[in-house]
mmCIF file with all atom_site columns, C-alpha atoms in Angstrom:
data_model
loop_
_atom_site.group_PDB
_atom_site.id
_atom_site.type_symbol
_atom_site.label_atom_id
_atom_site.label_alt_id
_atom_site.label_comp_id
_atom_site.label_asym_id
_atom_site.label_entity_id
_atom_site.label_seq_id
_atom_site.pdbx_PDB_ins_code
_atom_site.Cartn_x
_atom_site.Cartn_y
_atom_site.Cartn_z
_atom_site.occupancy
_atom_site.B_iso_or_equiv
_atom_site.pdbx_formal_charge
_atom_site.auth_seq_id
_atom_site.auth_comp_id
_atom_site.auth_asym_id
_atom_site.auth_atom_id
_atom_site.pdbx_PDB_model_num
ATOM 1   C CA . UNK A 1 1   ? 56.240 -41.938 27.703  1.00 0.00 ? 455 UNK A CA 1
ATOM 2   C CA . UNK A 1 2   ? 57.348 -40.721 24.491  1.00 0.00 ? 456 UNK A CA 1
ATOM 3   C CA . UNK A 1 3   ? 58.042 -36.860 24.276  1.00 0.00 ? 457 UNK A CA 1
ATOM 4   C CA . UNK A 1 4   ? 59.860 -36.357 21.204  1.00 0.00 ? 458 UNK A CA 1
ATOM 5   C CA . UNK A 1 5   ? 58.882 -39.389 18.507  1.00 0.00 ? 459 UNK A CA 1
ATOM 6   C CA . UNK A 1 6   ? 59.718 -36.849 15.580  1.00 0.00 ? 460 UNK A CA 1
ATOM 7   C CA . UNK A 1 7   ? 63.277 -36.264 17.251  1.00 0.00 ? 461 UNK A CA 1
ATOM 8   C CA . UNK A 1 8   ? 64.253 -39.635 17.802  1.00 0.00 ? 462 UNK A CA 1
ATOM 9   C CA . UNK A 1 9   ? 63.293 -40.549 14.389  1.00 0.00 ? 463 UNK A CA 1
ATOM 10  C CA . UNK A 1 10  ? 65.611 -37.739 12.853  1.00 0.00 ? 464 UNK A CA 1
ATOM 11  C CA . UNK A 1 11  ? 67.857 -38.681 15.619  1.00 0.00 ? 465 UNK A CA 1
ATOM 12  C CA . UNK A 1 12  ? 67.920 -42.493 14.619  1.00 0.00 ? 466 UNK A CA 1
ATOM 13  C CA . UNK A 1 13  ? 68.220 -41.302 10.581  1.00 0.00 ? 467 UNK A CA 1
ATOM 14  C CA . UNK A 1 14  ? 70.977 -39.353 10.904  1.00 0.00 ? 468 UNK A CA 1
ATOM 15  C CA . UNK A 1 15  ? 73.078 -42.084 12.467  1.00 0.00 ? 469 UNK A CA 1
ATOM 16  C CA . UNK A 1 16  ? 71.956 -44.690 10.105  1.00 0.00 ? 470 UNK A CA 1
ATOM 17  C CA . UNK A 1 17  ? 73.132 -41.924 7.457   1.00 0.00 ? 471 UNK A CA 1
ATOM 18  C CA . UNK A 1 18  ? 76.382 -41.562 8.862   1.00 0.00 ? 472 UNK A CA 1
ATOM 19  C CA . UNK A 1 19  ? 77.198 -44.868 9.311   1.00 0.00 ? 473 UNK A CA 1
ATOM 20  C CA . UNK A 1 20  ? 75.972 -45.332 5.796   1.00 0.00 ? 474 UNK A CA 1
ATOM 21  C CA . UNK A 1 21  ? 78.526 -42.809 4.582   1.00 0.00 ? 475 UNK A CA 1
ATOM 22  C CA . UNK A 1 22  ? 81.441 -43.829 6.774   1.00 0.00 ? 476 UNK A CA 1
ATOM 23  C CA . UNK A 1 23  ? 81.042 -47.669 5.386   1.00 0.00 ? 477 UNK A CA 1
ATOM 24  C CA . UNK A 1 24  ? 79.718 -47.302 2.114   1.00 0.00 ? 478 UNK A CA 1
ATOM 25  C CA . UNK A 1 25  ? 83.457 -45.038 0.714   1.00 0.00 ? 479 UNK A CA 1
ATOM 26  C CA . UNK A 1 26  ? 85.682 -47.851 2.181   1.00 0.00 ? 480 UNK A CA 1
ATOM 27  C CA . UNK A 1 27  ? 83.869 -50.766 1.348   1.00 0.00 ? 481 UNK A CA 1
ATOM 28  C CA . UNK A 1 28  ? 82.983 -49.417 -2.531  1.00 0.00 ? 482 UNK A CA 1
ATOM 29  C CA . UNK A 1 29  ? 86.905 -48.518 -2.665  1.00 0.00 ? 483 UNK A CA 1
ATOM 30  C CA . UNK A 1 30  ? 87.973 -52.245 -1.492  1.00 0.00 ? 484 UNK A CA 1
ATOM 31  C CA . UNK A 1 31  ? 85.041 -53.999 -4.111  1.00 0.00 ? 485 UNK A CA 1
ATOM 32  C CA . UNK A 1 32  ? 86.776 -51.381 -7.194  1.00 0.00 ? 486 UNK A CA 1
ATOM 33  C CA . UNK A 1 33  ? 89.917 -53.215 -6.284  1.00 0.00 ? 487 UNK A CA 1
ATOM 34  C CA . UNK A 1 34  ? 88.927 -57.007 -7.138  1.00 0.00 ? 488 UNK A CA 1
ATOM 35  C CA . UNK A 1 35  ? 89.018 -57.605 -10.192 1.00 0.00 ? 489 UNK A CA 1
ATOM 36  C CA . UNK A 1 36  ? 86.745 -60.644 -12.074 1.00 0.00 ? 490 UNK A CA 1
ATOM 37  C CA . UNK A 1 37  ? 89.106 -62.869 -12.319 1.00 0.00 ? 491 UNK A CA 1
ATOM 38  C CA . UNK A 1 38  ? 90.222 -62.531 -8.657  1.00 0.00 ? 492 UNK A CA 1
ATOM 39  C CA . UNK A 1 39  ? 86.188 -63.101 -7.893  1.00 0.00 ? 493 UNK A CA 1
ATOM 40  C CA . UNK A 1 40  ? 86.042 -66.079 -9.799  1.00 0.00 ? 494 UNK A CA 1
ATOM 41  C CA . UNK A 1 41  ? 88.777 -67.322 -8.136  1.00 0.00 ? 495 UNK A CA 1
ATOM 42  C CA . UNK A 1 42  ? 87.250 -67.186 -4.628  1.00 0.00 ? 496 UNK A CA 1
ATOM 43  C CA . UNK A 1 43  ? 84.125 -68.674 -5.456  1.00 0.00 ? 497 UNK A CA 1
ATOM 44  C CA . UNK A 1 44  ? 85.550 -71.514 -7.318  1.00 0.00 ? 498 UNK A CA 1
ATOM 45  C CA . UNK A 1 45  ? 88.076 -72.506 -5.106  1.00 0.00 ? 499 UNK A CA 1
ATOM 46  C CA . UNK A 1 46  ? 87.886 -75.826 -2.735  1.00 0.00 ? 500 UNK A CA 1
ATOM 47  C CA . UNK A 1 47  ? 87.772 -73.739 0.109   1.00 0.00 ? 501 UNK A CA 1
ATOM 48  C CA . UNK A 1 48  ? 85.173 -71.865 -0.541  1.00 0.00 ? 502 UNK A CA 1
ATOM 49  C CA . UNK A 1 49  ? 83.235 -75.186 -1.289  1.00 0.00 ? 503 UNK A CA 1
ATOM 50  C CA . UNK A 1 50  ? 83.872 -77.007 1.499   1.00 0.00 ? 504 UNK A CA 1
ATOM 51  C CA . UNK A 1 51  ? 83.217 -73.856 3.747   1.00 0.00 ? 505 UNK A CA 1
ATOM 52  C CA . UNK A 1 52  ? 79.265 -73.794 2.220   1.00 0.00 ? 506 UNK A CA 1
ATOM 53  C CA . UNK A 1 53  ? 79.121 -77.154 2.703   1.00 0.00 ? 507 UNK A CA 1
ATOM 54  C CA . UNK A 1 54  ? 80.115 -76.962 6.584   1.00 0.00 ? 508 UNK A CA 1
ATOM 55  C CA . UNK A 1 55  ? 77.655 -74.225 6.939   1.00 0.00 ? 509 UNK A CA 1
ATOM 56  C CA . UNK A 1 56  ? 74.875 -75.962 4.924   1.00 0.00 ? 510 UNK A CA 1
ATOM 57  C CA . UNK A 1 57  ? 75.392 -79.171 7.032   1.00 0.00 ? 511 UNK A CA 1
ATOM 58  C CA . UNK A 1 58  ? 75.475 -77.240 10.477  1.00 0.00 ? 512 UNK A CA 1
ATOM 59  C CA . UNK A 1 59  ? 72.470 -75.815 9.411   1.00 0.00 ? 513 UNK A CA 1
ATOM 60  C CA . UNK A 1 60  ? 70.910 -78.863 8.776   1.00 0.00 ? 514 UNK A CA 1
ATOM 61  C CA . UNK A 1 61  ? 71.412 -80.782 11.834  1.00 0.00 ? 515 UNK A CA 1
ATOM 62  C CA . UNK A 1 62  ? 70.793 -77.714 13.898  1.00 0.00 ? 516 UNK A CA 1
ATOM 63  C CA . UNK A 1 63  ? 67.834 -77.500 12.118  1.00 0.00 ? 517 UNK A CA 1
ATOM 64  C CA . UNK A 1 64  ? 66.957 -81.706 12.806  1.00 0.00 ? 518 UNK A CA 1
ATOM 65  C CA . UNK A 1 65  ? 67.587 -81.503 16.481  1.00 0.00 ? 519 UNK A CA 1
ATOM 66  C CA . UNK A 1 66  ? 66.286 -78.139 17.252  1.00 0.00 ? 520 UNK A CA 1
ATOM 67  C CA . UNK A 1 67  ? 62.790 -79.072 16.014  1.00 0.00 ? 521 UNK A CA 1
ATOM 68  C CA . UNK A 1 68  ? 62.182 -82.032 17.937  1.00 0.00 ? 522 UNK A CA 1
ATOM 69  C CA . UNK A 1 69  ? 64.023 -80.660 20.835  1.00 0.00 ? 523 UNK A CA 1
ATOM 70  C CA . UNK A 1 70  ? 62.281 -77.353 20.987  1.00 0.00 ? 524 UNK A CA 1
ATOM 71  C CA . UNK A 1 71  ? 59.161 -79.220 21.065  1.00 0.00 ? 525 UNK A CA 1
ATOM 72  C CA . UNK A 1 72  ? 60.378 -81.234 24.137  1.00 0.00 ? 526 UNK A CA 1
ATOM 73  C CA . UNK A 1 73  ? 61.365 -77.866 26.012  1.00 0.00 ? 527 UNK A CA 1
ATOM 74  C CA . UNK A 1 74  ? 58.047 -76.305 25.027  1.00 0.00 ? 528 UNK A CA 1
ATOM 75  C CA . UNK A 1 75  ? 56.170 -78.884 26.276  1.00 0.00 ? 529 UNK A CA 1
ATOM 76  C CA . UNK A 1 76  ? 57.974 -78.577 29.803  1.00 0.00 ? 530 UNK A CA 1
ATOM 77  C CA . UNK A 1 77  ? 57.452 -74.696 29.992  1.00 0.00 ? 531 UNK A CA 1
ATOM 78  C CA . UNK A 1 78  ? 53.911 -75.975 29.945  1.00 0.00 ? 532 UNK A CA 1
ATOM 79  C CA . UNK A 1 79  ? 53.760 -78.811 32.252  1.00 0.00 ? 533 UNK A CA 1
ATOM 80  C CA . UNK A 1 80  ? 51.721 -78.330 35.259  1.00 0.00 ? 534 UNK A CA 1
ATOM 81  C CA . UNK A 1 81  ? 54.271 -79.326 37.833  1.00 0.00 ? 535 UNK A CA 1
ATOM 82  C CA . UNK A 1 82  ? 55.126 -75.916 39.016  1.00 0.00 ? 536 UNK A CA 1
ATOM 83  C CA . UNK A 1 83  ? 58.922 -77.190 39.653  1.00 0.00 ? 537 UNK A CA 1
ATOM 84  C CA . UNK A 1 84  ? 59.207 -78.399 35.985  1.00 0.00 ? 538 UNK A CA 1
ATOM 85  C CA . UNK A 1 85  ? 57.836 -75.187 34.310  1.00 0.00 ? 539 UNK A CA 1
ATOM 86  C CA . UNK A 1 86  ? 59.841 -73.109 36.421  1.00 0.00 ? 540 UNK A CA 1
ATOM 87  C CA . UNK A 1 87  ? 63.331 -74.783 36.114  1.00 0.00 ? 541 UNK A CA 1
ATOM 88  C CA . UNK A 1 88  ? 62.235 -74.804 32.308  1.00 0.00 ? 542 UNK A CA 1
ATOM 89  C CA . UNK A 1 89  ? 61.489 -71.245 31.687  1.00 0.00 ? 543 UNK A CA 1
ATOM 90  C CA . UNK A 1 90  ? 64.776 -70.611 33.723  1.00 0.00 ? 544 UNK A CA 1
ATOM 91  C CA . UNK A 1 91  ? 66.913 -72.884 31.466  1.00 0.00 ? 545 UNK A CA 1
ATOM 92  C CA . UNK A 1 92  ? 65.446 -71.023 28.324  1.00 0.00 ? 546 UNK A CA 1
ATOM 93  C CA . UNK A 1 93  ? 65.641 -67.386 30.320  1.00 0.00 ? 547 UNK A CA 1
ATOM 94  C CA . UNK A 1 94  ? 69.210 -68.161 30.914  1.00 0.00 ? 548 UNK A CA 1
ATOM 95  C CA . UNK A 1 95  ? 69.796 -69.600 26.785  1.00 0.00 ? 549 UNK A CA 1
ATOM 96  C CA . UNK A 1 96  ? 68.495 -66.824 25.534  1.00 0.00 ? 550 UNK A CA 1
ATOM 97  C CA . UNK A 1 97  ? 69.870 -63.929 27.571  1.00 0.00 ? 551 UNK A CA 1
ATOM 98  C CA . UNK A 1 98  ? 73.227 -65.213 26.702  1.00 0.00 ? 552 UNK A CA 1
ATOM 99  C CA . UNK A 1 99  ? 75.187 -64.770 23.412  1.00 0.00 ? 553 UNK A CA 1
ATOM 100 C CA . UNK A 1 100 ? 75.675 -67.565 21.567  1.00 0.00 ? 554 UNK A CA 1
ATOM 101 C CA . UNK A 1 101 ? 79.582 -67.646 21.433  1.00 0.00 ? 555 UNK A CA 1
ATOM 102 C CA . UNK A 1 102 ? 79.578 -67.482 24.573  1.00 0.00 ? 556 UNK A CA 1
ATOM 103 C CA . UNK A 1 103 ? 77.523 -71.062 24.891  1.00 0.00 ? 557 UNK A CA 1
ATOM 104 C CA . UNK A 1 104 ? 79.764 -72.324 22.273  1.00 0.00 ? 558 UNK A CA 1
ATOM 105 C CA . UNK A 1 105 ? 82.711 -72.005 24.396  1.00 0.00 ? 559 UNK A CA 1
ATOM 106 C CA . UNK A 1 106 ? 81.171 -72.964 27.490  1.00 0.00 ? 560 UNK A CA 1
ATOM 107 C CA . UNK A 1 107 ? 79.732 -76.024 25.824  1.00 0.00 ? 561 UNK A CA 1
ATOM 108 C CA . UNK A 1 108 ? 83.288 -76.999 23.722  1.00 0.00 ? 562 UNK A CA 1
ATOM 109 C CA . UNK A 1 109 ? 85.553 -76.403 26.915  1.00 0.00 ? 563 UNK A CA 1
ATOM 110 C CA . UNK A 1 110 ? 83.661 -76.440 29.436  1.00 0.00 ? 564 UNK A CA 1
ATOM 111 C CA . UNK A 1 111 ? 83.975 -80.477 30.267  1.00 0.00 ? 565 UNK A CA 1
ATOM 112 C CA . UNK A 1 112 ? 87.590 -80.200 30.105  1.00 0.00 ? 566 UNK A CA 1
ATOM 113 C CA . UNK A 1 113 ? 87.787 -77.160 32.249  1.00 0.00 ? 567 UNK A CA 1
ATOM 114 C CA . UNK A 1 114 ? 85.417 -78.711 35.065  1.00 0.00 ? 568 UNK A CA 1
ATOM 115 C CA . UNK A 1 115 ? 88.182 -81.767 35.387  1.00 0.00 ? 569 UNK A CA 1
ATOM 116 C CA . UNK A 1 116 ? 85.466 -84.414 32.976  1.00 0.00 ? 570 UNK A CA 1
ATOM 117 C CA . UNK A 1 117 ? 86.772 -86.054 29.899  1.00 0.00 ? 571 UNK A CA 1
ATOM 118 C CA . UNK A 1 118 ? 86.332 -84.254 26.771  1.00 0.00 ? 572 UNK A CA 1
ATOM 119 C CA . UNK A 1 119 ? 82.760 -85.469 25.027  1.00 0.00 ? 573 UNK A CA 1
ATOM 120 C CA . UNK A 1 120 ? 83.990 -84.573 21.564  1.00 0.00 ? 574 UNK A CA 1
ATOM 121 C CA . UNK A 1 121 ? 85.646 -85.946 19.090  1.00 0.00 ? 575 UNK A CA 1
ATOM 122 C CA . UNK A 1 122 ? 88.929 -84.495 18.410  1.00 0.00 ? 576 UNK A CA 1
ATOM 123 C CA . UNK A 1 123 ? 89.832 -82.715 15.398  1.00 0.00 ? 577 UNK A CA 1
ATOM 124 C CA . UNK A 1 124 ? 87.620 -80.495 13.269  1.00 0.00 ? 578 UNK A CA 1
ATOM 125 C CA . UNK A 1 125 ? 84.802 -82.843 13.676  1.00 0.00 ? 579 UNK A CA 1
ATOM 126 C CA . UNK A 1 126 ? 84.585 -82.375 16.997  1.00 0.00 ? 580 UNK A CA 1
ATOM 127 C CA . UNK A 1 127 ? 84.227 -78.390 17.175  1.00 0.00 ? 581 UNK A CA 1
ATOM 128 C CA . UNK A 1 128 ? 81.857 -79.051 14.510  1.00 0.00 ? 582 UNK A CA 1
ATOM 129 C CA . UNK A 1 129 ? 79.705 -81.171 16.783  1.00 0.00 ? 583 UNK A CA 1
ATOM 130 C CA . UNK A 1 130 ? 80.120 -79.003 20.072  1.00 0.00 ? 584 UNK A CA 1
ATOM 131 C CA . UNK A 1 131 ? 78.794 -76.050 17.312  1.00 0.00 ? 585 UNK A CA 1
ATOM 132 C CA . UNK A 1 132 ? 75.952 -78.143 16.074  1.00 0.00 ? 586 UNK A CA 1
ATOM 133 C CA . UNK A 1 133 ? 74.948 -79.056 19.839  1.00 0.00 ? 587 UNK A CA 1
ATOM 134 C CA . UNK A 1 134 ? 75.173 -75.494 20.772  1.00 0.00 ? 588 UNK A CA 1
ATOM 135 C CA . UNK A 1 135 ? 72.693 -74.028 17.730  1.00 0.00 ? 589 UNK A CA 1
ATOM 136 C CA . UNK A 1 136 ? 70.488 -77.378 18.684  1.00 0.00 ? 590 UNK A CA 1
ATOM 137 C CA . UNK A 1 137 ? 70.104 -76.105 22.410  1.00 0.00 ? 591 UNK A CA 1
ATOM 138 C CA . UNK A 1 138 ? 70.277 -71.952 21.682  1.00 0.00 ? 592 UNK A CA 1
ATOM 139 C CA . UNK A 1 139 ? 67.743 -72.165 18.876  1.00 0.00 ? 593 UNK A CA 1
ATOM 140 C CA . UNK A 1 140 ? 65.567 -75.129 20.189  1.00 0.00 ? 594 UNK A CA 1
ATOM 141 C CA . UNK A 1 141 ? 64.691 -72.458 23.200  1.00 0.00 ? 595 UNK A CA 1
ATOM 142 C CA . UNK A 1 142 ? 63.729 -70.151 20.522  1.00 0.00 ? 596 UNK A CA 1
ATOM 143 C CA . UNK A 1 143 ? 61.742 -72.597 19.102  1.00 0.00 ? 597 UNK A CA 1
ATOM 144 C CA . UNK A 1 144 ? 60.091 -73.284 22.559  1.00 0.00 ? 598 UNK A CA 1
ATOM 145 C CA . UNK A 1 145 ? 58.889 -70.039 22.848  1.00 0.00 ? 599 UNK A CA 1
ATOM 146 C CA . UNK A 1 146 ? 57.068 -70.187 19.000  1.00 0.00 ? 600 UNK A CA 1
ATOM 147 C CA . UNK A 1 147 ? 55.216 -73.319 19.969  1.00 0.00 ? 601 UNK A CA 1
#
């Protein structure tokens, strides 16, 4: 069904090339402005540190439940009761036709807008473990569909 593969391509490269230009001035004008010492002050501040280690221990837990979970989910999808696979596959149809900040919202307040208790913890700690069971569930469907 392809007519024009040459014009699409050209078509495709000239937006790429204008997006290119119209990012690459302002963003080249902002980096001329920061000088080293204002760099080294970023990445050696305690915020910056404590912001990589958040992200390096979501990533890790995400990472520990996802696996196992994944496996679970996979094994479902391939379960030979016909009402098991099929609620399955829905479940990771639905997961991964959705954006993921939209399941972190849902799963953060979505308890405490359907009239339950709230299941996390409050504080930071708690969005951190709503995030960490969202990634678990988004990419453990992801993984489902590998194994």
């Amino acid at each position: 069904m392809r007519k024009h593969p040459a014009a699409l391509t050209a078509a495709a490269a000239a937006l790429l090339v204008f997006f290119a230009v119209m990012f690459a001035y302002p963003l080249s004008r902002m980096l001329a402005q920061i000088t080293p010492e204002g760099a080294a002050a970023v990445f050696s501040s305690t915020v910056f540190r404590r912001a990589v280690g958040s992200s390096c221990l979501s990533g890790g837990l995400t990472v520990l439940f996802a696996l196992p979970l994944g496996l679970v989910v996979a094994f479902g999808s391939m379960s030979r009761c016909k009402p098991l696979s099929g609620a399955v596959k829905t479940f990771v149809w639905v997961i991964r036709g959705t954006p993921l900040m939209l399941q972190i919202i849902v799963i953060y307040l979505g308890p405490g807008l359907l009239g339950m208790n709230n299941p996390w913890p409050s504080g930071s700690g708690g969005r951190m473990v709503a995030a960490v069971v969202a990634f678990a569930i988004n990419y453990a469907c992801y993984f489902s569909e590998i194994y």
